[in-house]
XYZ file of C-alpha atoms in Angstrom:
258
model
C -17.885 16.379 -2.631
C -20.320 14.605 -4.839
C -17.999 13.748 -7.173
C -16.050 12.347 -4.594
C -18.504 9.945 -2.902
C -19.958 9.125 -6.303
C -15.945 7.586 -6.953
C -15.944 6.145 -3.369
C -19.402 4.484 -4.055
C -19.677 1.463 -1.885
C -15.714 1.115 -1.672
C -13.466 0.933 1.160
C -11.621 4.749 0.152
C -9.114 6.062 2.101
C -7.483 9.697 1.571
C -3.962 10.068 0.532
C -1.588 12.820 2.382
C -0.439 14.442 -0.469
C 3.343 16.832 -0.035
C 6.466 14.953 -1.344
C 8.293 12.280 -1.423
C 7.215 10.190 1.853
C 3.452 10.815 1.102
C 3.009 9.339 -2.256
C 5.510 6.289 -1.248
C 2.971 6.167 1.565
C 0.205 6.132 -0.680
C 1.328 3.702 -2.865
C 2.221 1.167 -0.355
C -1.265 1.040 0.887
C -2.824 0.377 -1.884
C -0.085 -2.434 -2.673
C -1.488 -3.869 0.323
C -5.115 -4.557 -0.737
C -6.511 -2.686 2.004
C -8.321 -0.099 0.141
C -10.413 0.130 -3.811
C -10.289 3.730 -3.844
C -7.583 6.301 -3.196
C -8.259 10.236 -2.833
C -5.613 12.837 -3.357
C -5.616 15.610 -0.302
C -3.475 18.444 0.087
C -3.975 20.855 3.097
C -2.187 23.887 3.471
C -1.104 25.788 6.812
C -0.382 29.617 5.575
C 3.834 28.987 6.480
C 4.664 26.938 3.221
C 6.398 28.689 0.808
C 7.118 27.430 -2.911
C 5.238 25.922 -6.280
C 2.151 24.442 -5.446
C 2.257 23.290 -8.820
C 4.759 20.687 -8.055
C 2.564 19.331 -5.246
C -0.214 18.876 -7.589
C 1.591 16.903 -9.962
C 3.118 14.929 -7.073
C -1.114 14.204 -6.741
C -1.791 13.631 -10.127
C 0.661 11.631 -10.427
C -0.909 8.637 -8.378
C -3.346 7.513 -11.012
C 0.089 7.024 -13.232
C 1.769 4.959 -10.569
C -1.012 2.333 -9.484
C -1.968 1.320 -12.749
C -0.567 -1.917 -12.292
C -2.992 -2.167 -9.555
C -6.304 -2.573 -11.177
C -8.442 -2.917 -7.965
C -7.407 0.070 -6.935
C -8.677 3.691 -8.524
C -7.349 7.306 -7.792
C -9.917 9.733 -7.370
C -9.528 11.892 -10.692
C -9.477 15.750 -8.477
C -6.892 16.457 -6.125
C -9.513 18.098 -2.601
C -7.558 20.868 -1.160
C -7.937 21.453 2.700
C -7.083 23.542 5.506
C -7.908 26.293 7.923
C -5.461 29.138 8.404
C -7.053 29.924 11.839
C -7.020 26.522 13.242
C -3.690 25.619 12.184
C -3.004 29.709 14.400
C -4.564 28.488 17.600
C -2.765 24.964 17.365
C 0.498 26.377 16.471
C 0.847 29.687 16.661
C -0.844 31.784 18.749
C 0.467 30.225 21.674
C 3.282 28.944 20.883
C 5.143 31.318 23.847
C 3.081 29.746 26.632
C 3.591 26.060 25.489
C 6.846 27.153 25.553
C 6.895 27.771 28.476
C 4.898 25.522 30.110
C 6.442 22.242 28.728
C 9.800 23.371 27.943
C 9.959 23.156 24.232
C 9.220 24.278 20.923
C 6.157 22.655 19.575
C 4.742 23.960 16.720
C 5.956 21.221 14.411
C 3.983 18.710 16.586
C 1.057 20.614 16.220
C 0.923 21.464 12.722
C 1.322 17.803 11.721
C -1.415 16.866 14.064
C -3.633 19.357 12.533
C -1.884 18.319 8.827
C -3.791 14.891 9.961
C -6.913 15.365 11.540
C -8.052 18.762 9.271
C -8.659 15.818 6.892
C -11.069 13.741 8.951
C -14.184 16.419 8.644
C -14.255 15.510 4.997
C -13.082 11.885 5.740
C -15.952 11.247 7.302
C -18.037 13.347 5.145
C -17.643 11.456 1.966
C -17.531 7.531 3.293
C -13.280 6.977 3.848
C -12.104 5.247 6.449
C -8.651 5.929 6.651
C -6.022 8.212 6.597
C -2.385 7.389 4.704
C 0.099 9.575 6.084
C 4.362 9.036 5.040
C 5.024 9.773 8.849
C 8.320 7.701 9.703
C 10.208 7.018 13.075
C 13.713 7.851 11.230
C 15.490 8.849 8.375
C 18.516 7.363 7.743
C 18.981 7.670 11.313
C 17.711 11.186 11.355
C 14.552 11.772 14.276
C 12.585 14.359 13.884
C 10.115 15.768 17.111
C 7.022 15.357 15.398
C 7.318 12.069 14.449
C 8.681 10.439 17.510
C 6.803 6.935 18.197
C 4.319 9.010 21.347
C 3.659 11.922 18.362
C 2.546 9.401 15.890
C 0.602 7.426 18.796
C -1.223 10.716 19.449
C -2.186 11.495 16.048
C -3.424 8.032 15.557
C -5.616 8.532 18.863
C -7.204 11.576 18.105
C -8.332 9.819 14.461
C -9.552 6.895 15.722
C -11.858 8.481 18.187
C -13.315 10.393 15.349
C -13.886 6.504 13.496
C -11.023 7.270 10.702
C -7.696 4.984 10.839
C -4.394 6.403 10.632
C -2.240 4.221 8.145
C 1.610 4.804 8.584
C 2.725 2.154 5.790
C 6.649 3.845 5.920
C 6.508 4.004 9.509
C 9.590 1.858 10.682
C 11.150 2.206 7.215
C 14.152 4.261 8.206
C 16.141 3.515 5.114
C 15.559 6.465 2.027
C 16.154 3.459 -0.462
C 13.463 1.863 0.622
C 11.165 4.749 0.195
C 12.867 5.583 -3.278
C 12.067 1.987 -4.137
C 8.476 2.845 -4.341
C 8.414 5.555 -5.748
C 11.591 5.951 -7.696
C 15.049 8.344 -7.680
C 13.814 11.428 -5.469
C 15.767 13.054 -3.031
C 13.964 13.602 0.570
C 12.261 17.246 0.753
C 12.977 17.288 -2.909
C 10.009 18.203 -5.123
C 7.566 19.616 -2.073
C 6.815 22.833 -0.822
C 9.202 24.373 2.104
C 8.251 25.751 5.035
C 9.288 29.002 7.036
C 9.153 27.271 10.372
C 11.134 24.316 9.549
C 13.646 22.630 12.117
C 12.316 25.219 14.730
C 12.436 22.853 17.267
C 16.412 22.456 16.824
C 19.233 23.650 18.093
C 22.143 26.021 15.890
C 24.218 22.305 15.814
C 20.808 20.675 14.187
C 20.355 18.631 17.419
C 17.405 18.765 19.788
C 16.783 17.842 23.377
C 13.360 17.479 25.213
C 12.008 15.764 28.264
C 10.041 12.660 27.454
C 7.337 13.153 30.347
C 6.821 16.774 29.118
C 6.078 16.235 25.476
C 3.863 13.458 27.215
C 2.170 16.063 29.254
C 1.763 18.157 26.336
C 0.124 15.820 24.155
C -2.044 14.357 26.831
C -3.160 18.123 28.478
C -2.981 20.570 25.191
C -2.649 18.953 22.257
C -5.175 16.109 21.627
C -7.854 17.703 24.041
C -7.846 20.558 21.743
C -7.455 18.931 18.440
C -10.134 16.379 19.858
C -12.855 19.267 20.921
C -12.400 20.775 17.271
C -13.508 17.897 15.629
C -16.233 18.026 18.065
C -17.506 21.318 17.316
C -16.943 20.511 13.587
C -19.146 17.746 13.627
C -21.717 19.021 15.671
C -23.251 21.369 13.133
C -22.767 24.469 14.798
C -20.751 26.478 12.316
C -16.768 26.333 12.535
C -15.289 26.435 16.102
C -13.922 29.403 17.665
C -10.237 27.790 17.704
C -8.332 30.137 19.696
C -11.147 30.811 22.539
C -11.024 26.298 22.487
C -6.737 26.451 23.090
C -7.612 29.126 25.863
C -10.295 26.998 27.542
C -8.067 24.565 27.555
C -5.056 25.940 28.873
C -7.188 27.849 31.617
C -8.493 23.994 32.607
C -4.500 23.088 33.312
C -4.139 26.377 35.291
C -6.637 26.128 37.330
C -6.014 21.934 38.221
């Protein structure tokens, strides 16, 4: 973490989402955009990817190769790895059933990126950034996903930027593939990343997915960014890492009983 400050320095850093494709076009967009002197490689991890991690590191390494036509801009020279398997459990997994239930849909992909974003801003804040660059888009090639619909990225930018970290979504209204291939060069989507085993849960056998608008609004607004919000609490209050799953049971006791 020394290291990492010591390359921040008096900078405005921000920390790079680091998977495939969408990320580093992501990354390099912001920095194209003057907004930041220092870029830091992340990768977090949530225990259901399966795959090379190798290939993800490159992608990281990789960064320093494609912004040096941007001299006012350096890449941290380490790649910080992040991520809590039990966290990512109470968010996502443990229970899933009773979201389910409650709101009518399968949610776990919403979750997990919201954790993918804000199990960064501990160290965010820890080391001086003060933003976030995520590849989140609203389509792809005309191709929604759940997590990433307008309210979902809303959300995640919400629960950052009460913590004091921006969420930058430079490809966020770049629907169009060959625009994102135009920053980063030929690379199919999901090509070069790791997979995950939970993928598409969310969708039907004919790929297709329905959901009530006021629902996922209801989840969001009562589950999701209370609990992501008192995490980061607990985190930065000193106390020793949070007890995650007895947080996503206060919570959902709070709705029962309203």
């Amino acid at each position: 973490m020394e290291r990492i400050r010591s390359t921040i320095g008096k900078g405005r850093a921000a920390l790079a989402e680091v998977a495939g494709r969408d990320s580093i076009a992501a990354a390099v967009a912001a920095a194209r955009s003057g907004s930041f002197d220092v870029i830091v490689p992340t990768v977090a991890y949530t225990g259901t990817e399966f795959g090379d991690w190798e290939v993800v590191l490159a992608n990281a390494r990789s960064l320093s190769e494609r912004m040096e036509d941007l001299p006012g801009v350096k890449v941290a020279d380490e790649t910080v790895l992040l991520g809590s398997p039990r966290w990512w459990h109470a968010c996502a997994g443990r229970f899933a059933g009773e979201i389910q239930s409650r709101y009518g849909f399968s949610a776990t992909c919403v979750a997990c990126h919201m954790y993918l974003h804000a199990a960064r801003i501990p160290f965010a804040r820890a080391v001086g950034a003060v933003s976030i660059i995520a590849g989140e888009r609203l389509a792809h090639d005309g191709t929604v996903k759940l997590n990433q619909l307008k309210g979902v990225l809303e959300a995640y930018a919400q629960v950052a930027g009460s913590h004091g970290i921006a969420m930058e979504l430079p490809l966020e209204e770049m629907s169009e593939g060959s625009r994102v291939e135009g920053l980063v060069g030929p690379w199919a989507e999901s090509g070069r990343q790791m997979s995950c085993a939970l993928e598409a849960n969310y969708r039907g056998v004919d790929g297709d997915f329905t959901f009530a608008q006021e629902r996922l609004e209801s989840y969001l607004e009562e589950f999701l960014v209370p609990f992501t919000s008192r995490v980061l609490a607990r985190l930065g209050d000193g106390s020793g890492a949070p007890a995650y799953a007895a947080i996503a049971r206060e919570i959902i006791a709070e709705r029962s009983n309203a």
